[in-house]
Coordinates of C-alpha atoms and ligand atoms in Angstrom, one line a residue:
Chain Z
M19 CA -54.1 32.0 14.8
T20 CA -58.0 31.4 14.9
G21 CA -59.5 31.3 18.2
R22 CA -59.6 28.0 20.0
L23 CA -61.7 24.9 19.5
T24 CA -64.2 25.2 22.6
F25 CA -67.2 23.2 23.6
D26 CA -69.5 23.1 26.5
A27 CA -68.2 19.6 27.3
I28 CA -65.7 16.9 26.0
V29 CA -66.3 13.2 26.3
V30 CA -63.3 10.8 25.9
G31 CA -64.0 7.4 24.8
A32 CA -67.2 6.3 22.8
G33 CA -68.2 3.2 24.7
P34 CA -71.2 3.0 26.7
A35 CA -70.2 5.2 29.4
G36 CA -69.0 8.3 27.1
V37 CA -72.0 7.8 24.6
A38 CA -74.4 7.8 27.5
A39 CA -72.9 11.0 29.0
A40 CA -72.8 12.7 25.7
L41 CA -76.4 12.0 24.8
T42 CA -77.5 13.2 28.1
M43 CA -75.6 16.5 27.7
A44 CA -76.6 16.9 24.1
R45 CA -80.3 16.6 24.8
G46 CA -79.7 19.0 27.6
G47 CA -78.7 21.5 25.1
L48 CA -74.9 21.4 25.6
N49 CA -72.3 21.6 22.7
V50 CA -70.6 18.2 23.2
I51 CA -67.8 16.5 21.6
I52 CA -67.1 12.8 21.9
I53 CA -63.5 11.8 20.8
E54 CA -63.0 8.1 20.1
R55 CA -59.6 6.6 19.2
G56 CA -61.3 3.8 17.3
R57 CA -62.1 3.9 13.3
F58 CA -65.5 3.9 14.5
A59 CA -67.1 3.7 17.8
G60 CA -66.8 -0.1 19.1
A61 CA -63.8 -0.7 16.8
K62 CA -61.6 -1.3 20.2
N63 CA -64.1 -2.8 22.3
L64 CA -65.1 -6.3 23.0
F65 CA -67.1 -8.1 25.8
G66 CA -68.5 -11.4 26.6
G67 CA -71.9 -10.3 25.5
V68 CA -74.8 -10.1 27.7
F69 CA -76.3 -6.3 27.4
Y70 CA -79.0 -5.3 30.1
T71 CA -81.7 -2.9 28.7
H72 CA -82.9 -1.3 31.7
A73 CA -79.9 1.3 31.8
L74 CA -80.5 1.9 27.9
A75 CA -84.1 2.6 28.6
D76 CA -83.1 5.1 31.0
V77 CA -81.2 7.3 28.7
L78 CA -83.1 6.2 25.4
P79 CA -86.7 5.5 26.3
D80 CA -87.6 4.9 22.6
Y81 CA -84.5 2.8 22.0
W82 CA -86.8 -0.1 20.8
E83 CA -88.0 1.8 17.9
R84 CA -84.6 2.8 17.0
K85 CA -84.0 -1.0 16.3
P86 CA -80.7 -1.7 18.1
P87 CA -78.7 -4.3 16.6
F88 CA -79.2 -7.1 19.5
E89 CA -78.1 -10.8 18.5
R90 CA -80.6 -12.7 20.6
P91 CA -82.6 -12.1 23.7
V92 CA -81.4 -14.1 26.7
T93 CA -84.2 -16.7 27.5
E94 CA -82.4 -19.2 29.2
Q95 CA -79.5 -18.5 31.5
G96 CA -77.4 -20.1 34.2
Y97 CA -74.2 -21.9 35.1
W98 CA -72.1 -24.7 34.1
M99 CA -69.7 -26.2 36.8
L100 CA -67.2 -28.3 35.1
S101 CA -65.1 -30.9 36.3
P102 CA -62.5 -32.3 33.9
D103 CA -65.0 -34.8 32.7
S104 CA -68.3 -33.8 33.5
A105 CA -70.8 -30.8 34.2
I106 CA -73.4 -29.8 36.3
R107 CA -75.7 -27.4 34.7
V108 CA -78.0 -25.2 36.4
M109 CA -79.9 -23.3 33.9
H110 CA -83.1 -21.3 34.1
K111 CA -85.5 -21.0 31.3
S112 CA -88.9 -19.4 31.7
E113 CA -91.7 -18.0 29.6
R114 CA -91.4 -14.8 31.3
Y115 CA -88.2 -14.2 29.4
L116 CA -90.0 -14.2 26.2
K117 CA -91.3 -10.5 25.9
E118 CA -90.0 -7.7 23.9
P119 CA -88.0 -5.8 24.4
A120 CA -86.4 -8.4 26.7
D121 CA -84.5 -7.6 29.7
A122 CA -81.0 -8.8 28.0
Y123 CA -79.8 -9.5 25.0
T124 CA -76.6 -10.9 23.6
V125 CA -74.4 -8.1 21.7
L126 CA -71.5 -7.8 19.7
R127 CA -69.9 -4.7 20.6
A128 CA -68.4 -3.8 17.1
R129 CA -71.9 -3.6 15.8
F130 CA -73.7 -2.3 19.3
D131 CA -71.5 0.5 20.1
P132 CA -71.7 2.6 16.6
W133 CA -75.5 2.0 16.6
F134 CA -75.3 3.7 20.3
A135 CA -73.1 6.5 19.1
E136 CA -75.5 7.4 16.3
Q137 CA -77.8 8.0 18.9
A138 CA -75.9 10.4 20.4
A139 CA -75.0 12.0 17.2
A140 CA -78.6 12.2 16.0
A141 CA -79.2 14.0 19.5
G142 CA -76.4 16.6 18.4
A143 CA -73.1 15.5 20.1
L144 CA -70.5 15.7 17.6
L145 CA -68.5 12.4 17.2
I146 CA -64.9 12.3 16.2
T147 CA -63.3 9.1 15.7
R148 CA -59.7 8.1 15.0
T149 CA -58.5 10.4 17.3
T150 CA -56.6 9.9 20.4
V151 CA -56.8 11.9 23.5
T152 CA -53.0 12.2 24.5
Q153 CA -53.1 14.6 27.2
L154 CA -55.7 16.4 29.6
L155 CA -55.1 20.2 29.6
K156 CA -54.8 22.1 32.8
D157 CA -54.7 25.5 33.7
E158 CA -52.2 27.0 36.3
R159 CA -54.4 26.2 39.3
G160 CA -54.5 22.2 38.0
R161 CA -58.1 22.5 36.8
V162 CA -59.0 20.6 33.7
I163 CA -60.0 22.8 31.0
G164 CA -59.5 20.5 27.9
V165 CA -57.6 17.7 25.9
D166 CA -55.0 17.2 23.6
T167 CA -55.3 14.6 20.6
D168 CA -52.9 13.4 18.3
R169 CA -54.0 15.7 15.7
P170 CA -52.2 18.3 14.3
E171 CA -53.4 21.7 16.4
G172 CA -55.5 18.8 18.0
K173 CA -56.3 21.1 21.3
V174 CA -60.0 21.0 22.4
Y175 CA -61.3 23.0 25.3
A176 CA -64.1 22.6 27.6
P177 CA -65.0 23.5 31.1
V178 CA -65.8 20.0 31.7
V179 CA -64.3 16.7 30.7
I180 CA -65.7 13.0 31.1
I181 CA -63.3 10.5 31.0
A182 CA -64.8 7.3 29.8
E183 CA -61.8 5.7 28.4
G184 CA -62.2 2.2 29.7
V185 CA -60.3 0.0 31.8
N186 CA -56.8 1.4 30.5
N187 CA -57.1 4.5 32.8
L188 CA -54.3 6.6 31.8
L189 CA -56.2 10.0 31.6
T190 CA -57.7 9.2 34.9
Q191 CA -54.4 8.7 36.6
Q192 CA -53.3 12.1 34.7
A193 CA -56.1 13.7 36.2
G194 CA -54.8 12.7 39.6
L195 CA -58.1 10.7 40.5
I196 CA -56.3 7.5 40.9
A197 CA -52.7 7.0 42.3
S198 CA -51.5 4.3 40.0
D199 CA -52.0 1.6 37.5
L200 CA -54.3 -1.4 38.7
P201 CA -52.1 -4.2 40.2
P202 CA -52.4 -7.2 38.1
K203 CA -54.2 -8.8 40.7
Y204 CA -56.9 -6.2 40.4
V205 CA -57.6 -6.7 36.8
A206 CA -58.9 -9.6 34.9
L207 CA -57.7 -10.4 31.4
A208 CA -60.3 -12.2 29.4
V209 CA -59.7 -13.9 25.8
K210 CA -62.8 -14.5 23.5
E211 CA -63.8 -15.9 20.2
Y212 CA -66.6 -15.6 18.0
I213 CA -67.3 -18.8 16.2
N214 CA -69.8 -18.6 13.2
L215 CA -72.5 -21.4 13.2
P216 CA -75.7 -21.4 11.2
A217 CA -78.5 -20.2 13.1
K218 CA -80.3 -23.4 12.5
D219 CA -77.5 -25.7 14.1
L220 CA -77.1 -23.4 16.7
Q221 CA -80.9 -23.6 17.7
I222 CA -80.9 -27.3 17.8
R223 CA -77.9 -27.7 19.9
F224 CA -79.2 -25.1 22.5
G225 CA -82.8 -26.3 22.1
L226 CA -83.9 -22.8 20.9
S227 CA -87.3 -22.5 19.0
G228 CA -86.2 -19.9 17.1
P229 CA -84.2 -16.4 16.6
R230 CA -86.3 -14.9 19.7
E231 CA -84.6 -17.2 21.8
G232 CA -81.1 -17.2 23.3
V233 CA -78.8 -18.7 26.1
A234 CA -76.3 -17.2 28.5
I235 CA -74.2 -19.5 30.3
D236 CA -71.2 -18.8 32.8
V237 CA -68.8 -21.6 33.5
F238 CA -67.1 -22.2 36.7
G239 CA -64.4 -24.9 37.5
D240 CA -62.4 -26.9 35.1
V241 CA -62.7 -24.0 32.6
T242 CA -60.2 -22.0 34.4
L243 CA -57.9 -25.1 35.6
G244 CA -59.8 -24.7 39.0
L245 CA -58.3 -21.2 39.6
P246 CA -60.5 -18.4 40.3
G247 CA -62.0 -17.2 37.0
T248 CA -65.1 -17.8 34.8
G249 CA -65.9 -18.9 31.3
F250 CA -68.7 -17.9 29.3
I251 CA -70.9 -19.0 26.2
Y252 CA -73.4 -16.9 24.8
T253 CA -75.6 -17.6 21.5
D254 CA -75.5 -14.9 19.0
Q255 CA -77.8 -14.7 15.9
S256 CA -75.4 -16.9 14.1
G257 CA -72.7 -17.7 16.2
I258 CA -71.5 -18.2 19.5
S259 CA -69.4 -16.0 21.8
I260 CA -67.1 -18.3 24.0
G261 CA -64.3 -16.9 26.1
V262 CA -62.6 -17.2 29.5
G263 CA -61.0 -14.8 31.9
M264 CA -58.9 -14.9 35.2
L265 CA -57.1 -12.5 37.1
L266 CA -54.1 -11.3 35.2
D267 CA -51.9 -12.2 38.3
E268 CA -52.9 -16.0 37.6
F269 CA -51.7 -15.8 34.1
V270 CA -48.5 -14.1 35.5
T271 CA -47.8 -16.5 38.3
H272 CA -48.8 -19.9 36.3
R273 CA -47.5 -18.7 33.0
L274 CA -50.4 -19.3 31.4
R275 CA -51.2 -18.7 27.7
P276 CA -54.6 -17.4 27.7
Y277 CA -55.6 -18.6 24.3
E278 CA -54.5 -22.0 25.2
V279 CA -56.8 -21.9 28.2
L280 CA -59.6 -21.0 26.1
E281 CA -58.7 -24.0 23.7
R282 CA -58.7 -26.2 26.4
F283 CA -62.0 -25.2 27.4
K284 CA -63.4 -25.4 23.8
H285 CA -62.0 -29.3 23.8
H286 CA -63.9 -30.1 27.1
P287 CA -66.0 -32.9 26.3
V288 CA -69.3 -31.2 27.3
V289 CA -68.4 -28.2 25.6
R290 CA -67.1 -29.4 22.3
P291 CA -70.4 -30.9 20.6
Y292 CA -71.8 -27.2 20.8
L293 CA -68.9 -25.9 18.7
E294 CA -68.6 -28.5 16.2
G295 CA -68.4 -27.5 12.5
G296 CA -68.2 -23.8 13.8
E297 CA -65.8 -21.4 12.2
V298 CA -63.4 -18.9 14.2
R299 CA -64.3 -15.5 13.0
E300 CA -62.4 -13.4 15.4
Y301 CA -60.3 -13.4 18.5
G302 CA -59.5 -10.8 20.7
A303 CA -58.8 -10.1 24.3
H304 CA -59.9 -7.5 27.0
L305 CA -59.2 -6.5 30.6
I306 CA -61.8 -6.3 33.0
P307 CA -61.4 -3.8 36.2
E308 CA -61.9 -5.8 39.5
M309 CA -60.4 -3.4 41.9
G310 CA -63.7 -3.1 43.8
Y311 CA -65.4 -0.4 45.6
D312 CA -62.6 0.3 48.1
R313 CA -59.9 0.8 45.1
M314 CA -62.2 3.1 43.0
P315 CA -60.8 6.5 41.8
K316 CA -62.2 9.6 43.1
L317 CA -65.0 10.2 40.8
A318 CA -64.7 13.7 40.2
G319 CA -61.9 16.4 40.3
D320 CA -61.8 20.4 39.1
G321 CA -63.4 20.2 35.5
V322 CA -63.5 16.5 35.2
M323 CA -65.5 13.5 36.0
V324 CA -64.9 9.7 35.4
A325 CA -67.4 7.0 34.5
G326 CA -67.7 3.1 33.3
D327 CA -64.6 0.8 33.2
A328 CA -62.0 3.7 33.9
A329 CA -63.7 4.4 37.3
G330 CA -63.7 0.5 38.0
M331 CA -67.5 0.5 37.5
V332 CA -67.8 -3.5 37.1
D333 CA -69.8 -5.9 39.0
A334 CA -67.8 -9.2 38.0
L335 CA -70.4 -11.6 40.0
H336 CA -72.9 -10.9 37.5
R337 CA -71.1 -10.1 34.6
E338 CA -72.4 -6.5 34.5
G339 CA -70.5 -3.4 33.2
T340 CA -72.2 -2.0 30.3
N341 CA -75.3 -1.1 32.3
L342 CA -73.1 0.3 35.0
A343 CA -71.3 2.3 32.4
I344 CA -74.4 3.7 31.0
T345 CA -76.2 4.7 34.3
A346 CA -73.0 6.3 35.5
G347 CA -72.3 8.2 32.0
K348 CA -75.9 9.6 32.2
M349 CA -75.4 10.6 35.8
A350 CA -72.2 12.5 35.0
G351 CA -73.9 14.1 32.1
E352 CA -76.8 15.3 34.3
T353 CA -74.0 16.6 36.6
A354 CA -72.4 18.4 33.7
L355 CA -75.9 20.2 33.0
A356 CA -76.2 21.4 36.4
A357 CA -72.5 22.6 36.5
H358 CA -73.2 24.6 33.5
Q359 CA -76.6 26.2 35.0
A360 CA -74.6 27.1 38.2
G361 CA -71.6 28.3 36.3
D362 CA -69.7 26.3 38.9
F363 CA -67.4 23.2 37.6
S364 CA -65.2 22.6 40.8
A365 CA -64.8 19.4 42.3
A366 CA -67.0 20.6 45.2
F367 CA -69.8 21.0 42.7
L368 CA -69.0 18.2 40.5
S369 CA -69.0 15.9 43.6
R370 CA -72.8 15.6 43.6
Y371 CA -72.0 13.1 40.6
R372 CA -70.9 10.5 43.2
R373 CA -73.4 11.5 45.8
N374 CA -76.5 10.8 42.8
L375 CA -74.5 7.3 42.1
E376 CA -74.8 6.3 45.7
G377 CA -78.4 6.2 45.4
T378 CA -78.3 3.8 42.4
F379 CA -77.4 0.2 41.8
V380 CA -74.0 1.2 40.4
L381 CA -72.3 1.9 43.9
Q382 CA -74.6 0.2 45.8
D383 CA -73.8 -3.2 44.1
M384 CA -70.0 -2.2 44.1
K385 CA -70.3 -1.8 47.8
Q386 CA -72.0 -5.1 48.4
Y387 CA -69.4 -6.9 46.3
R388 CA -66.6 -5.1 47.8
R389 CA -64.9 -8.1 49.1
M390 CA -65.4 -10.4 46.3
T391 CA -61.8 -10.0 44.7
D392 CA -59.9 -10.6 47.9
F393 CA -62.2 -13.5 48.7
L394 CA -61.4 -15.4 45.5
E395 CA -57.8 -14.7 46.0
S396 CA -57.6 -15.9 49.5
S397 CA -59.8 -19.0 48.8
P398 CA -58.5 -20.4 45.6
Q399 CA -60.0 -23.9 46.4
F400 CA -63.2 -22.4 46.0
M401 CA -63.7 -23.1 42.5
G402 CA -61.6 -26.0 41.8
T403 CA -62.1 -28.0 44.8
Y404 CA -66.0 -27.5 45.1
V405 CA -66.8 -27.7 41.5
N406 CA -65.0 -31.1 41.1
L407 CA -66.6 -32.2 44.6
L408 CA -70.2 -31.5 43.3
N409 CA -69.7 -33.3 40.0
E410 CA -68.3 -36.5 41.7
A411 CA -71.1 -36.4 44.3
A412 CA -73.6 -36.0 41.4
L413 CA -71.9 -38.9 39.6
R414 CA -72.5 -41.2 42.8
Y415 CA -75.9 -39.7 43.4
F416 CA -77.1 -40.5 39.9
T417 CA -75.5 -44.0 39.5
A418 CA -77.1 -47.1 40.9
H419 CA -74.1 -49.0 42.6
G420 CA -76.4 -51.8 44.2
I421 CA -75.2 -50.2 47.6
P422 CA -77.7 -48.8 50.1
K423 CA -78.3 -45.2 49.6
R424 CA -77.5 -44.3 53.2
T425 CA -73.9 -45.8 52.2
M426 CA -73.9 -43.4 49.2
E427 CA -74.5 -40.6 51.1
H428 CA -71.7 -41.4 53.8
D429 CA -69.5 -42.0 51.0
I430 CA -70.2 -38.5 49.6
L431 CA -69.6 -36.8 52.8
K432 CA -66.6 -38.5 53.3
M433 CA -65.4 -37.5 49.9
V434 CA -66.0 -33.9 51.0
R435 CA -64.0 -34.5 54.3
E436 CA -61.0 -35.9 52.5
R437 CA -60.7 -32.7 50.4
R438 CA -61.3 -30.0 52.7
S439 CA -61.7 -30.2 56.5
F440 CA -65.5 -29.4 57.8
T441 CA -64.2 -26.4 59.7
G442 CA -62.5 -25.6 56.1
V443 CA -65.8 -25.8 54.5
A444 CA -67.5 -23.9 57.0
W445 CA -64.9 -21.0 57.0
D446 CA -65.3 -21.0 53.0
M447 CA -69.0 -20.5 53.4
L448 CA -68.8 -17.8 55.9
K449 CA -66.2 -15.9 53.9
L450 CA -68.4 -16.4 51.0
M451 CA -71.4 -15.2 52.8
R452 CA -69.5 -12.1 53.9
A453 CA -68.1 -11.2 50.5
M454 CA -71.9 -11.4 49.2
R455 CA -73.4 -9.5 51.9
G456 CA -70.9 -6.8 51.7
Chain Y
M13 CA -51.6 -17.9 46.8
S14 CA -52.3 -14.6 48.2
N15 CA -49.1 -13.2 49.2
R16 CA -47.4 -13.3 45.7
T17 CA -44.6 -11.6 44.8
N18 CA -44.4 -10.3 41.4
G19 CA -42.6 -12.6 38.9
Q20 CA -42.8 -15.5 40.7
T21 CA -44.3 -18.5 38.8
A22 CA -45.6 -21.9 39.7
P23 CA -47.3 -24.2 37.5
V24 CA -50.8 -25.6 37.9
A25 CA -50.8 -29.1 38.8
D26 CA -51.8 -31.8 36.5
V27 CA -52.7 -29.8 33.4
Q28 CA -52.2 -30.4 30.0
L29 CA -52.8 -27.3 27.7
P30 CA -53.3 -28.0 24.0
H31 CA -50.9 -26.1 21.9
V32 CA -52.4 -23.0 19.9
N33 CA -51.0 -21.5 16.8
I34 CA -51.6 -18.0 17.8
D35 CA -51.0 -16.9 14.1
D36 CA -54.1 -18.6 13.1
L37 CA -56.3 -16.7 15.5
I38 CA -54.6 -13.5 14.6
V39 CA -55.2 -13.9 10.7
C40 CA -58.9 -13.4 11.5
L41 CA -58.4 -9.8 13.0
K42 CA -58.3 -6.7 10.9
Y43 CA -55.4 -4.5 11.7
Y44 CA -54.4 -1.0 10.7
V45 CA -50.8 -0.9 11.4
D46 CA -48.9 2.1 12.1
E47 CA -45.6 1.4 10.3
E48 CA -43.9 4.6 11.3
N49 CA -44.9 4.2 14.9
A50 CA -44.5 1.4 17.4
H51 CA -46.8 2.1 20.3
I52 CA -45.1 -0.5 22.5
R53 CA -41.5 -0.8 23.2
I54 CA -39.0 -2.5 25.9
K55 CA -37.5 0.4 27.8
D56 CA -34.2 -1.7 28.7
L57 CA -33.3 -4.8 27.0
A58 CA -30.9 -5.5 29.9
I59 CA -33.8 -6.0 32.3
C60 CA -35.6 -8.2 29.8
A61 CA -32.4 -10.2 29.5
A62 CA -32.2 -10.3 33.4
C63 CA -36.0 -11.2 33.7
D64 CA -35.9 -14.7 34.4
P65 CA -39.7 -15.9 34.3
K66 CA -40.5 -13.7 31.3
P67 CA -44.2 -13.9 32.0
C68 CA -45.0 -11.7 28.8
L69 CA -44.0 -14.7 26.8
A70 CA -47.1 -16.4 28.2
F71 CA -49.7 -13.6 29.1
C72 CA -49.6 -11.7 26.1
P73 CA -52.8 -12.9 24.4
A74 CA -51.1 -11.9 21.0
H75 CA -47.9 -13.3 21.7
V76 CA -46.4 -9.9 20.8
F77 CA -43.2 -10.5 23.2
E78 CA -40.8 -13.2 21.6
T79 CA -37.1 -13.7 22.1
D80 CA -34.8 -14.1 19.4
R81 CA -32.0 -16.7 18.8
H82 CA -29.8 -14.9 21.3
G83 CA -32.4 -14.6 23.9
R84 CA -32.9 -10.9 23.2
M85 CA -36.6 -9.6 23.7
M86 CA -38.6 -8.8 20.4
V87 CA -41.9 -6.9 20.3
G88 CA -43.9 -7.4 17.2
Y89 CA -46.4 -4.7 18.0
Q90 CA -48.0 -5.2 14.9
A91 CA -50.1 -8.0 16.3
C92 CA -50.9 -6.2 19.3
I93 CA -54.8 -6.2 20.4
E94 CA -54.1 -3.4 23.0
C95 CA -55.6 -5.1 26.0
G96 CA -53.1 -3.3 28.2
S97 CA -51.9 -6.5 30.0
C98 CA -48.1 -6.0 29.5
R99 CA -48.5 -2.3 30.7
V100 CA -49.4 -3.4 34.2
A101 CA -48.1 -7.2 34.4
C102 CA -44.6 -6.8 33.5
P103 CA -43.1 -7.3 37.1
F104 CA -40.2 -4.7 36.0
R105 CA -42.5 -2.3 34.5
N106 CA -40.2 -2.5 31.5
V107 CA -42.8 -1.9 28.9
D108 CA -43.3 1.5 27.4
W109 CA -47.2 1.3 26.5
R110 CA -49.2 3.9 24.6
L111 CA -52.3 3.8 22.8
P112 CA -51.9 3.6 19.0
R113 CA -52.5 6.7 17.0
G114 CA -56.0 7.5 16.5
G115 CA -57.5 5.0 13.9
H116 CA -54.6 2.8 14.0
G117 CA -54.3 -0.9 15.5
V118 CA -56.8 -3.4 15.9
A119 CA -60.3 -3.1 14.8
Y120 CA -62.7 -5.5 15.8
K121 CA -65.6 -6.6 13.4
Y122 CA -67.3 -8.5 15.8
G123 CA -66.1 -7.5 19.5
Ligands
LIG510 C1 -64.4 -10.5 28.2 C2 -65.6 -9.4 28.8 C3 -67.0 -9.9 29.1 C4 -67.6 -8.9 29.8 N1 -69.0 -9.2 29.8 C5 -70.0 -8.4 30.0 C6 -71.4 -8.8 29.9 O1 -71.5 -10.0 29.5 N2 -72.4 -7.7 30.3 C7 -71.9 -6.4 30.6 O2 -72.7 -5.6 30.9 N3 -70.6 -6.0 30.7 C8 -69.7 -7.0 30.4 N4 -68.2 -6.7 30.5 C9 -68.1 -5.4 30.7 C10 -68.1 -4.1 29.9 O3 -67.6 -4.6 28.7 C11 -67.4 -3.0 30.3 O4 -67.8 -2.7 31.7 C12 -68.1 -1.6 29.5 O5 -67.8 -1.8 28.1 C13 -67.5 -0.4 30.1 O6 -67.8 0.6 29.2 P1 -66.7 2.0 29.3 O7 -67.5 2.7 28.2 O8 -66.6 2.2 30.4 O9 -65.6 1.6 28.5 P2 -65.2 0.9 27.1 O10 -66.3 0.1 26.3 O11 -64.0 0.0 27.2 O12 -65.1 2.1 26.3 C14 -63.9 2.9 26.1 C15 -63.8 3.6 24.8 O13 -62.8 4.7 25.2 C16 -62.0 4.7 24.1 N5 -60.8 5.5 24.4 C17 -60.1 4.9 25.5 N6 -58.9 5.9 25.6 C18 -59.0 6.7 24.7 C19 -58.4 7.9 24.2 N7 -57.2 8.3 25.0 N8 -58.6 8.9 23.3 C20 -59.7 8.4 22.5 N9 -60.6 7.2 23.0 C21 -60.1 6.5 23.7 C22 -61.7 3.2 23.5 O14 -61.5 2.9 22.3 C23 -63.3 2.8 23.8 O15 -63.9 2.9 22.8 C24 -67.3 -7.6 29.9 C25 -66.1 -7.2 29.8 C26 -65.1 -8.3 29.2 C27 -63.6 -7.7 28.7
LIG511 S1 -41.1 -7.3 29.1 FE1 -41.0 -7.3 31.5 S2 -41.9 -9.7 31.8 FE2 -40.9 -9.6 29.8 S3 -39.0 -10.1 29.7 FE3 -38.9 -7.8 29.8 S4 -38.8 -7.4 32.2 FE4 -39.6 -9.6 31.6
LIG512 S1 -51.3 -4.6 25.1 FE1 -51.8 -6.9 25.4 S2 -51.7 -7.7 23.5 FE2 -50.7 -5.7 23.4 S3 -48.5 -6.5 23.9 FE3 -49.5 -5.8 25.6 S4 -50.3 -7.7 26.5 FE4 -49.8 -8.2 24.0

């Protein structure tokens, strides 16, 4: 037998969290391997599509010169609140979004992730694709000392392993960092289509002056049949990313087929004109962890850390996840560097990873929205009732009926009262405030 | 809504969903099927037979779960897009779910 294959650090998964960790460690002089099960980094990954550049700039200050494969800068963004036949649109457009590099871009993961992984490889990390990590290797005291893969003689050793496996957290469970699977009420299932459209049509429909402008729309209300959840429409270079997501439990309880919910959204009278003539080029689905701050796994154990979706680092309210993953990956990487310096890979030493993260937006935002999932679950009327109500109120408000305005206002209030008692409204608002204030 | 028991189902009032031919969506996907290795298996077919709501027939975004003429559960793992839903949402934890072998399974072009 030849000697065992040993590295300074192993990263499982070449998503944003894993690549950021590997990049940080390679830059710091460690001998790092990233193991990815897809045929290439990003082959298995799908998201809605808004990528925030701040976290990237933090790990890769010169990223702009490296020409990341972004789709369009987000220069207009906001919400559509759909009732079955109407929409209230609250969009924000500003000259201040028009700068390069922008704060946010739409992105297609199968294009972005390989580029990001290449930057880590250029920094010296070894990227191994088409290889699934099947198991964590532990010593007799239970410390993680490496991983086993589905390759023949596929064991790889390192004093520290960073798990960045995404939402299906099998290894995180194996590491003993989380007790069990996420129950379906703490995980959202999203389906998405990528629809091809000539850039020219797209720009006319969304009112964009050219390829340097793009729109990100989050949609509430009728898009999810009034159930808690959201839809999205994002403009890519010559296509549209459109999708819908709801807690998995909702699909189970209501026996809904996710692709039919999406199809219904695409047929909504307000949405359909935007998609006219477009061709569906790809369909896919992915889970989003929504367990919230209080149910996050432990972030470190002996010889192991976990970052990104595997650790539940998603801010569902602001559709953020890739940026949390990158920042956490970077901090896990920095902690591994420090551990090498100290020669200490114990859970006690690696726990500084969490302490450092407490000082960033990652854990602070997670903490602030810790009640959000429970809020939505306990207030299912929030989406449906209120969004429909707003639409009907708007219809009355904007239509001249030949009745005095005071009567119109009175009608709207009466409508509200019929749908939900005033104490009910007050209670909902209070709960929403609490959920948002943390 | 909040105190649901797993496996209970309830329709959403007044909603008509359009029918979608899932095969039309799946054809635009690229798969590298592992012919020798099914990464998803039913642990116990008898449990499926007794599972009344069979939510997997609905929530699986690739319609991998299907019953045959005799009502027996069949798993077309080749179409799986590896989301992981069935792993956590089967009320009886009756799905043996693994990651496909490295390089196999779905490969998105856009994602
Ligand atoms: C529909 C949807 C919309 C979203 N919209 C947004 C958005 O607009 N903006 C935003 O910032 N975030 C968004 N997110 C969240 C974001 O996608 C995630 O938070 C982010 O991708 C997490 O990164 P990660 O590196 O932790 O995990 P992932 O990106 O999931 O990467 C995990 C990687 O590990 C690999 N892997 C897993 N297990 C193994 C194994 N055993 N062996 C080898 N490799 C393995 C996988 O193949 C994958 O490449 C969205 C998510 C979804 C699903
Ligand atoms: S796989 Fe699970 S949900 Fe589907 S029929 Fe079998 S037991 Fe029921
Ligand atoms: S992992 Fe997702 S796509 Fe695959 S069978 Fe399970 S639910 Fe269906």
